[in-house]
PDB file of C-alpha atoms in Angstrom:
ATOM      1  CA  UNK M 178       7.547  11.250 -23.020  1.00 80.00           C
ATOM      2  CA  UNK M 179       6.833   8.167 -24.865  1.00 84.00           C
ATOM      3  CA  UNK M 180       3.827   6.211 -23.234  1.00 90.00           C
ATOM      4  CA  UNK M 181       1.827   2.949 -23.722  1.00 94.00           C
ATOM      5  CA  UNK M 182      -2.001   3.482 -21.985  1.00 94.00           C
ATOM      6  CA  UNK M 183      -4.281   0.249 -22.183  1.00 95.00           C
ATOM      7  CA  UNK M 184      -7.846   1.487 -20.582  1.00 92.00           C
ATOM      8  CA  UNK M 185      -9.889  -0.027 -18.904  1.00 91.00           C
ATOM      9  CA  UNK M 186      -7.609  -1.825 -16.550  1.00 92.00           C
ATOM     10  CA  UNK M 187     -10.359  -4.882 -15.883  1.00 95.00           C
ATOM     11  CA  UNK M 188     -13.402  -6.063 -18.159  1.00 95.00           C
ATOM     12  CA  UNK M 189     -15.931  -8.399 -17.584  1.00 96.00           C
ATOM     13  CA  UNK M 190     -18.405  -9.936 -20.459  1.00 96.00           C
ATOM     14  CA  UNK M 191     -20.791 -12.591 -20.720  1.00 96.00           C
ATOM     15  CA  UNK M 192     -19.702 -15.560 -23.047  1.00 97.00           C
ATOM     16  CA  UNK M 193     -20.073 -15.260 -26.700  1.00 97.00           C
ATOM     17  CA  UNK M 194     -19.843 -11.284 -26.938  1.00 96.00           C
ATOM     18  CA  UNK M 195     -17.733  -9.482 -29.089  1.00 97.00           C
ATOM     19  CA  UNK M 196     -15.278  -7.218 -27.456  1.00 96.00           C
ATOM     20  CA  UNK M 197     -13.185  -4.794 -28.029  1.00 96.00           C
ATOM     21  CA  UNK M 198      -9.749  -3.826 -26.301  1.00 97.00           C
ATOM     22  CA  UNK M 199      -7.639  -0.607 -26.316  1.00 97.00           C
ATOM     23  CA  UNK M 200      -4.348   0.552 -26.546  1.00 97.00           C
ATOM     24  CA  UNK M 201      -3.150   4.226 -26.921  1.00 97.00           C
ATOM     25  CA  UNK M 202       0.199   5.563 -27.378  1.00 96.00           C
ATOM     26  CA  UNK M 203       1.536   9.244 -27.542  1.00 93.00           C
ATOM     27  CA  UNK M 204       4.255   9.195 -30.142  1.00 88.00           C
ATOM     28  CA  UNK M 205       2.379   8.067 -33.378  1.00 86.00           C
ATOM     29  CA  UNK M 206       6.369   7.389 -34.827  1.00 87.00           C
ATOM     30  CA  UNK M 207       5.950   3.381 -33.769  1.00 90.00           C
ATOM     31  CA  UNK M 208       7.741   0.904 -35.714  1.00 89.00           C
ATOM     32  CA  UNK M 209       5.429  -2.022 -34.723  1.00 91.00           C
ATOM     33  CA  UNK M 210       3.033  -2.713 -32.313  1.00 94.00           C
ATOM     34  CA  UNK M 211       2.429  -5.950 -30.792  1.00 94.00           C
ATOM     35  CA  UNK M 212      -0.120  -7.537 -28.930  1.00 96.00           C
ATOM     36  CA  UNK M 213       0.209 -10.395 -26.001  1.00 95.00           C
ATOM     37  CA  UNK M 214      -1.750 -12.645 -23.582  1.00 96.00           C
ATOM     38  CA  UNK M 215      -0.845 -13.388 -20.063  1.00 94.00           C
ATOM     39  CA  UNK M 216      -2.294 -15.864 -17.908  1.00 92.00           C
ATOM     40  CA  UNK M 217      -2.054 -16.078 -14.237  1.00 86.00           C
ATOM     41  CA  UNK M 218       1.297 -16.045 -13.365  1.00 80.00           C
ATOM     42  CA  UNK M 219       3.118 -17.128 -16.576  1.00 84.00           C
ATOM     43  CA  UNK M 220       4.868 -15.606 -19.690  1.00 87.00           C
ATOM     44  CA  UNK M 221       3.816 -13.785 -22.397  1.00 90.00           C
ATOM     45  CA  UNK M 222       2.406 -15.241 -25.448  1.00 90.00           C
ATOM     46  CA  UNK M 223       2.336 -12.937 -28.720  1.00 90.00           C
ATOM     47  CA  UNK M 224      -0.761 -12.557 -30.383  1.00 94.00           C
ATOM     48  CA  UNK M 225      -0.490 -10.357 -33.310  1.00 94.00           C
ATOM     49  CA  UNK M 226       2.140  -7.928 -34.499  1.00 91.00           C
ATOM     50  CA  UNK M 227       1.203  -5.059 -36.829  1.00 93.00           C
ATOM     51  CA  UNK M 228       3.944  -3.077 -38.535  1.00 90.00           C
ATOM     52  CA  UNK M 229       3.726   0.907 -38.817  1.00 90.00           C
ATOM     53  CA  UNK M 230       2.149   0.213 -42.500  1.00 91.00           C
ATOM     54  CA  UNK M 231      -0.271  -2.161 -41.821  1.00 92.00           C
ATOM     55  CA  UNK M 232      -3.459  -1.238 -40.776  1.00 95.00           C
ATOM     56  CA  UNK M 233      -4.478  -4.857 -39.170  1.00 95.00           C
ATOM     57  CA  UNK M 234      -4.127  -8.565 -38.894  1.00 94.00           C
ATOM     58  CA  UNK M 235      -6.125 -11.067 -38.093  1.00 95.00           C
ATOM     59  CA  UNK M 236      -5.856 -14.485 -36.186  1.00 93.00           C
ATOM     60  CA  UNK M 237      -8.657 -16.339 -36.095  1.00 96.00           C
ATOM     61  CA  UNK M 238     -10.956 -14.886 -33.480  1.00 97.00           C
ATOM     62  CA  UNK M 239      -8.377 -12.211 -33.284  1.00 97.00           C
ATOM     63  CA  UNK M 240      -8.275  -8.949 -35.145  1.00 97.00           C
ATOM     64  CA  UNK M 241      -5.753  -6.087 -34.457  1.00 97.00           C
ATOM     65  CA  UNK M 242      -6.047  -3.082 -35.760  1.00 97.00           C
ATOM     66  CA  UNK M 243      -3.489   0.410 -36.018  1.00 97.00           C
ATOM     67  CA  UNK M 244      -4.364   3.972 -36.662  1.00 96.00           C
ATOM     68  CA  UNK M 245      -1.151   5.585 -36.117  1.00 93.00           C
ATOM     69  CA  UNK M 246      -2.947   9.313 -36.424  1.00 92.00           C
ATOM     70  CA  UNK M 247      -4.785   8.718 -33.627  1.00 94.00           C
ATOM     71  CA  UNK M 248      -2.495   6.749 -31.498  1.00 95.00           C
ATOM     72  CA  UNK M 249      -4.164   4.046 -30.934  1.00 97.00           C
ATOM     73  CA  UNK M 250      -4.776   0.014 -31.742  1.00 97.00           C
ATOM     74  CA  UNK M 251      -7.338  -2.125 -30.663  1.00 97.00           C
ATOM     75  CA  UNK M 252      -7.917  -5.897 -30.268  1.00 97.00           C
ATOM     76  CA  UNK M 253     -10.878  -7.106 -31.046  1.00 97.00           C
ATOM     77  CA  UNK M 254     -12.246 -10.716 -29.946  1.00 97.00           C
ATOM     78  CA  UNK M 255     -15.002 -12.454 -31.705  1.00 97.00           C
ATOM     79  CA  UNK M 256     -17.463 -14.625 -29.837  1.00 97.00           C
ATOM     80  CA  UNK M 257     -15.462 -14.386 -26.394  1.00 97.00           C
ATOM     81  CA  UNK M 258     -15.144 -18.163 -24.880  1.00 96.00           C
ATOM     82  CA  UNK M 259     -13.942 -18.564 -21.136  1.00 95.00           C
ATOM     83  CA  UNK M 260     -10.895 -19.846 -22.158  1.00 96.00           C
ATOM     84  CA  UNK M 261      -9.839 -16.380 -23.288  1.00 97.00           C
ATOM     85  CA  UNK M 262     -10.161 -14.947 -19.811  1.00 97.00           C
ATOM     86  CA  UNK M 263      -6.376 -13.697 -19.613  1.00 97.00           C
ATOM     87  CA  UNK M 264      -4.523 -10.238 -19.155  1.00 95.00           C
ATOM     88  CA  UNK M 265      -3.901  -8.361 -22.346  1.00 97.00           C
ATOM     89  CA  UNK M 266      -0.536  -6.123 -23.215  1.00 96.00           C
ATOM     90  CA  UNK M 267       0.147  -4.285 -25.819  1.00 96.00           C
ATOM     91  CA  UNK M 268       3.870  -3.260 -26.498  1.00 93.00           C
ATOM     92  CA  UNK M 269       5.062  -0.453 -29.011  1.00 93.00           C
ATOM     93  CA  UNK M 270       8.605  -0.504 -30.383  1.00 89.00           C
ATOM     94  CA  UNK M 271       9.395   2.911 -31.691  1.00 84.00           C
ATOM     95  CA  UNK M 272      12.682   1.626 -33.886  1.00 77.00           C
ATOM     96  CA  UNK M 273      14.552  -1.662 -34.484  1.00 70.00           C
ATOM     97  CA  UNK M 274      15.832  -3.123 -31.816  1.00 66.00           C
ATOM     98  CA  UNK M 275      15.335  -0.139 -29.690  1.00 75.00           C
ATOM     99  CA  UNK M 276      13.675   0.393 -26.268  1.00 78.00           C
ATOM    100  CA  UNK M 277       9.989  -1.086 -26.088  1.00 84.00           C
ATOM    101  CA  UNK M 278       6.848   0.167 -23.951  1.00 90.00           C
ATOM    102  CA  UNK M 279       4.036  -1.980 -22.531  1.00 92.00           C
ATOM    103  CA  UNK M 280       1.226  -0.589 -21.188  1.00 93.00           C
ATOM    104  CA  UNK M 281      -0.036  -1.984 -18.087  1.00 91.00           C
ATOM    105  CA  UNK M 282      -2.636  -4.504 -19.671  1.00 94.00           C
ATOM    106  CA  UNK M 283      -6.326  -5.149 -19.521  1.00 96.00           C
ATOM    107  CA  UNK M 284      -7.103  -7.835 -17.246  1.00 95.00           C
ATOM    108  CA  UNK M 285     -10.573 -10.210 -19.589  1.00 97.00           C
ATOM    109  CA  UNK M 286     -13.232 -11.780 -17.207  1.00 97.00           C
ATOM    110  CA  UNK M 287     -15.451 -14.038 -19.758  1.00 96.00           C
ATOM    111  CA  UNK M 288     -18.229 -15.531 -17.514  1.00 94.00           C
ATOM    112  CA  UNK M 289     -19.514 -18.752 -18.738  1.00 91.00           C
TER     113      UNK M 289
ATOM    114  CA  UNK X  55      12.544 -26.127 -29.771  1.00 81.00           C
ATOM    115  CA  UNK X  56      12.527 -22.364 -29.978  1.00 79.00           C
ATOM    116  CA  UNK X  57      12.880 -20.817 -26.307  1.00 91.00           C
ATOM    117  CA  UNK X  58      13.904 -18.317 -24.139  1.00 95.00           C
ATOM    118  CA  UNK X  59      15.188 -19.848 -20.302  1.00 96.00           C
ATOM    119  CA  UNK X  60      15.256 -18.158 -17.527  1.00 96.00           C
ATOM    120  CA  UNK X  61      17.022 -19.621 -14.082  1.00 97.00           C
ATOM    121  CA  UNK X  62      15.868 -19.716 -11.516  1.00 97.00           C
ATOM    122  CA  UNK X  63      12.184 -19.504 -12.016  1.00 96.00           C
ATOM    123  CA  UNK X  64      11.562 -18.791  -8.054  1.00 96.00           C
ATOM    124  CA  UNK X  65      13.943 -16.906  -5.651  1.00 96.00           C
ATOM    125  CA  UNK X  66      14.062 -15.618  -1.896  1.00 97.00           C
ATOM    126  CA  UNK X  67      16.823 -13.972  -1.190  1.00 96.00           C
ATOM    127  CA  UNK X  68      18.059 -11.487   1.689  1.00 96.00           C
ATOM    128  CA  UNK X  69      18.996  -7.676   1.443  1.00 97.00           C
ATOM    129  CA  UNK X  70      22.687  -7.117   0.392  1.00 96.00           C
ATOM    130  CA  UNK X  71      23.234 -10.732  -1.223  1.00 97.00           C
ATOM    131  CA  UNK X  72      24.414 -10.397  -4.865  1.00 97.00           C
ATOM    132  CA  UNK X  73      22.001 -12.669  -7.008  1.00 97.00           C
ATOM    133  CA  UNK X  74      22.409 -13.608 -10.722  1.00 98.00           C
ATOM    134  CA  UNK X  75      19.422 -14.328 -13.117  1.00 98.00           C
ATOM    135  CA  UNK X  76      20.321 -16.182 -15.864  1.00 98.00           C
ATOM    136  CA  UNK X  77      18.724 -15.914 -19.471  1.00 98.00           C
ATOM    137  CA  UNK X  78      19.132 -18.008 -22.473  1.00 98.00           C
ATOM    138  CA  UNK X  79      17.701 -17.867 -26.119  1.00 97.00           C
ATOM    139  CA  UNK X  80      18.731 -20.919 -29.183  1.00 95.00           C
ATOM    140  CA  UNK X  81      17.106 -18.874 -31.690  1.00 92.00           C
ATOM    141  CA  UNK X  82      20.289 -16.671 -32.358  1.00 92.00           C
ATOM    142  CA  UNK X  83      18.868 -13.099 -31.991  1.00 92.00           C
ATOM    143  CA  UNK X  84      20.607 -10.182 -31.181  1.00 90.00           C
ATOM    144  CA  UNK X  85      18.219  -8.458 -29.554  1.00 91.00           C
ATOM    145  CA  UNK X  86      17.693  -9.525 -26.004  1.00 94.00           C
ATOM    146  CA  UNK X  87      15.740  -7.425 -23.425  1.00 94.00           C
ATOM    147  CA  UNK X  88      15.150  -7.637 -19.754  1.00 96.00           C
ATOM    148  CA  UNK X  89      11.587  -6.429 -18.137  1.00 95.00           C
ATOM    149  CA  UNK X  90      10.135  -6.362 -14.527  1.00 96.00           C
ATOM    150  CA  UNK X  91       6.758  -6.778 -13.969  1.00 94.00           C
ATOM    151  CA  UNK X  92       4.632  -5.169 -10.938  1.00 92.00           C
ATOM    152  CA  UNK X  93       1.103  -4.588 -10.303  1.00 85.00           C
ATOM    153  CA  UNK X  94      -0.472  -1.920 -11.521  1.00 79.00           C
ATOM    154  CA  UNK X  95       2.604  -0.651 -13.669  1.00 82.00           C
ATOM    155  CA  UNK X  96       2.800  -3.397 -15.842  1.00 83.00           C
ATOM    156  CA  UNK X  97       6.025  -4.494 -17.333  1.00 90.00           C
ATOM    157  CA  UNK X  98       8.540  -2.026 -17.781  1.00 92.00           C
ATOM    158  CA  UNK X  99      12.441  -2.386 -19.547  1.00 92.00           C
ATOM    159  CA  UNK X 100      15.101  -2.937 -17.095  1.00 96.00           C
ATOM    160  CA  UNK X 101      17.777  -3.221 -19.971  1.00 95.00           C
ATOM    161  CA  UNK X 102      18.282  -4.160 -23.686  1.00 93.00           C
ATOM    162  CA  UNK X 103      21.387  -5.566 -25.221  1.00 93.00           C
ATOM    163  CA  UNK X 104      21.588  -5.407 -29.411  1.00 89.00           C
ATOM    164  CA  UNK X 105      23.816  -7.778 -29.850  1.00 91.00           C
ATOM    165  CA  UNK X 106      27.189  -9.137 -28.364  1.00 94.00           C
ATOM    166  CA  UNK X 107      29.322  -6.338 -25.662  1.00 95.00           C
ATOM    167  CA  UNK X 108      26.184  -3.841 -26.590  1.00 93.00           C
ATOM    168  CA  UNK X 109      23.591  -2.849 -23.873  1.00 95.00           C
ATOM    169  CA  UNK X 110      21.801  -0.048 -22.809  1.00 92.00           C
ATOM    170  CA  UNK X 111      19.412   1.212 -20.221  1.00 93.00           C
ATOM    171  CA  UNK X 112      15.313   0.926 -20.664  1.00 91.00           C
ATOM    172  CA  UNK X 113      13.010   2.770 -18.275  1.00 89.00           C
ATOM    173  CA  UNK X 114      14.006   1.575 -15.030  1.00 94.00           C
ATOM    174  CA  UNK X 115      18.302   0.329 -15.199  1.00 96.00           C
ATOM    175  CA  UNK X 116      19.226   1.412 -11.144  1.00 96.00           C
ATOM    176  CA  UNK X 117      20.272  -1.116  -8.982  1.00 97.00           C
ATOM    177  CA  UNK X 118      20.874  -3.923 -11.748  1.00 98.00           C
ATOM    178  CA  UNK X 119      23.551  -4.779 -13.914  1.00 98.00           C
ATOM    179  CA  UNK X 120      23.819  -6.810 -17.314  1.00 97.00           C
ATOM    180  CA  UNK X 121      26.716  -8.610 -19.697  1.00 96.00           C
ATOM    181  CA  UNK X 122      26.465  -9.851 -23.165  1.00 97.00           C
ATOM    182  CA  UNK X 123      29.756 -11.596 -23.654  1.00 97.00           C
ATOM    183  CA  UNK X 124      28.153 -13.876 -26.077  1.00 96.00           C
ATOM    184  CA  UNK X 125      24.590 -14.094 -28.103  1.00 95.00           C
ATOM    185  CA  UNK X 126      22.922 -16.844 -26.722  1.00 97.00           C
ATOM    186  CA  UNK X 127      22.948 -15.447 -22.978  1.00 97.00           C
ATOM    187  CA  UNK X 128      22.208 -12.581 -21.165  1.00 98.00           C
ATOM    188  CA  UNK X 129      22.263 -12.778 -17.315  1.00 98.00           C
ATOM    189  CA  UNK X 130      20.537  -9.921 -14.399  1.00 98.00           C
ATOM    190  CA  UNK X 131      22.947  -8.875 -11.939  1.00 98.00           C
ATOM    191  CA  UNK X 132      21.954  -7.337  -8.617  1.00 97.00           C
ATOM    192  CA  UNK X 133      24.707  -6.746  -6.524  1.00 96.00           C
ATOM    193  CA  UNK X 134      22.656  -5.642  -3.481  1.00 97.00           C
ATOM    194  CA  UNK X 135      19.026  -6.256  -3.929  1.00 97.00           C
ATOM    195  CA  UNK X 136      17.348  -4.258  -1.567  1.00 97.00           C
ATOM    196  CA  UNK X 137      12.633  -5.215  -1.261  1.00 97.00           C
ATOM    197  CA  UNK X 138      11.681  -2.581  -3.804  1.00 96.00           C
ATOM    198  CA  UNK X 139      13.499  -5.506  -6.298  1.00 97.00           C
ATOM    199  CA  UNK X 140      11.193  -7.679  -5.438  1.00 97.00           C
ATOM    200  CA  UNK X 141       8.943  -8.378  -8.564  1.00 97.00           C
ATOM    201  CA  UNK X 142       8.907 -10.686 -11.595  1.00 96.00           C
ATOM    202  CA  UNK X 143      11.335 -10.830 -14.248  1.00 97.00           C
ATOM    203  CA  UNK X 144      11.035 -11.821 -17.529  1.00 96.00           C
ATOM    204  CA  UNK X 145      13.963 -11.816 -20.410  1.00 96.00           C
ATOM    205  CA  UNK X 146      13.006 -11.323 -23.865  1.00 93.00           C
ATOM    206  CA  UNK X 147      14.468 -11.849 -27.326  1.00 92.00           C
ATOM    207  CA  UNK X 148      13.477 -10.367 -30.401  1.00 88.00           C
ATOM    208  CA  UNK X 149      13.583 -11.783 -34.031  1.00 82.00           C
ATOM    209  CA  UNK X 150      15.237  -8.345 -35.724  1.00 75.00           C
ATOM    210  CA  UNK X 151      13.539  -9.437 -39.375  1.00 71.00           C
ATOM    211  CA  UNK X 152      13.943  -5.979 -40.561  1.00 67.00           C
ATOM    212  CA  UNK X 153      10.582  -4.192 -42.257  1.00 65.00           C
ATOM    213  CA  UNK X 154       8.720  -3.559 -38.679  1.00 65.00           C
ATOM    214  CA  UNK X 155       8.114  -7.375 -38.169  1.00 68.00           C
ATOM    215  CA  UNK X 156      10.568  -7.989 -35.142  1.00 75.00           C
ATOM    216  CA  UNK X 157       8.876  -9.633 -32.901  1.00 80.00           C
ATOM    217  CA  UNK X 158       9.408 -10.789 -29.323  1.00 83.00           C
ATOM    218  CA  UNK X 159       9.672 -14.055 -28.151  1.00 89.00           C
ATOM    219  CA  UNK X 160       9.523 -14.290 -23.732  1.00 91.00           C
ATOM    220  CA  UNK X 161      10.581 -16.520 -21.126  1.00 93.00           C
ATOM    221  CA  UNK X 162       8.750 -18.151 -18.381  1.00 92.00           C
ATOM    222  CA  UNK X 163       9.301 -15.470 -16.097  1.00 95.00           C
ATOM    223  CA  UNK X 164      11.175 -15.734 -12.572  1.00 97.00           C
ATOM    224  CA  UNK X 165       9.465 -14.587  -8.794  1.00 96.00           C
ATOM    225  CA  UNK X 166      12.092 -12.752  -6.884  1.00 97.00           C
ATOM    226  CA  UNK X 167      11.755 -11.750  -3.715  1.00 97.00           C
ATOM    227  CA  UNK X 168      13.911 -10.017  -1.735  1.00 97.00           C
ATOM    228  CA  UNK X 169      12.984  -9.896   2.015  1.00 96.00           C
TER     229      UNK X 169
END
């Protein structure tokens, strides 16, 4: 069965650390994976999207990586700021406009 | 603007009465997705339509319907929502750009809850 594991479910850092965020999947066969923010009770915003041959991209502060052997991406944040206190999903589509799978997110604490 | 809308954006409803959830995208995609979102299970795929009179299930289709008569809109149907329906929805459409880059773009989101 095709699943979408983000651990750990909650994390808590001071201000201004680097962090690092994980998402692990059991059928390495992805066609993209994508990464999104939620805040409290809202949408989704995407982040970054990395297709089966990349092996990252970067936004800014941002930087998503893939290692499809291993099943797994992370999302790393540079220099954490309050602001980006937010749940984090990851979501891997397997084929073109085919069924996608989230994992169940990893809820950021940045204390000032 | 580029946007996915979803209407309405709250709802209480009673057991038993049939409720429609409305979902519109003005970016022309033809991939158009609809997820529910509960605690601890994050959001899972109700249905996905890829393009016009085409849907099929995701992970978790029982007790809803869906139509695509035309692009732009895809609407939720639950003829009898029963309290285990009670969650938050969100539509999606995807940008299907070919070479792994389709990306999602989501609505707003809408509370239902079914008492």
């Amino acid at each position: 069965k095709q699943e979408v594991t983000q651990i750990p479910a909650a994390l808590s850092v001071p201000e201004g650390e680097n962090l690092v965020l994980n998402c692990s999947f059991t059928d390495s066969a992805i066609y993209n994976l994508q990464w999104f923010r939620q805040d409290p009770g809202k949408g989704l915003t995407s982040l970054l999207l990395i297709q089966s041959s990349q092996r990252e991209q970067t936004s800014g502060r941002l930087n998503a990586s893939l290692d499809k052997s291993s099943g797994r991406s992370t999302l790393y944040i540079a220099a954490s700021q309050p602001g980006d206190s937010a749940t984090y999903l990851c979501a891997v589509l397997y084929s073109s406009a085919s069924k996608i799978i989230f994992g169940s997110g990893t809820r950021l604490s940045i204390r000032p | 603007e580029a946007q996915v809308t979803q209407n309405p954006r709250y709802l209480i409803t009673v057991t038993g009465k049939k409720l429609t959830v409305t979902c519109s995208q003005n970016m022309n995609h033809e991939y158009m997705s609809w997820y529910r979102q509960d605690p601890g299970l994050g959001l899972r795929q109700i249905y996905y339509s890829m393009n016009v009179e085409v849907t099929d299930k995701g992970d978790v289709p029982e007790g809803y319907k869906v139509s695509r008569k035309e692009k732009r809109n895809f609407p939720l149907i639950l003829e009898s929502p029963s309290p285990n329906q009670t969650s938050l929805y969100f539509c999606a459409s995807i940008r299907t750009s070919g070479g792994g880059t389709d990306t999602q773009y989501f609505g707003p989101g809408t509370r239902l809850t079914v008492l």
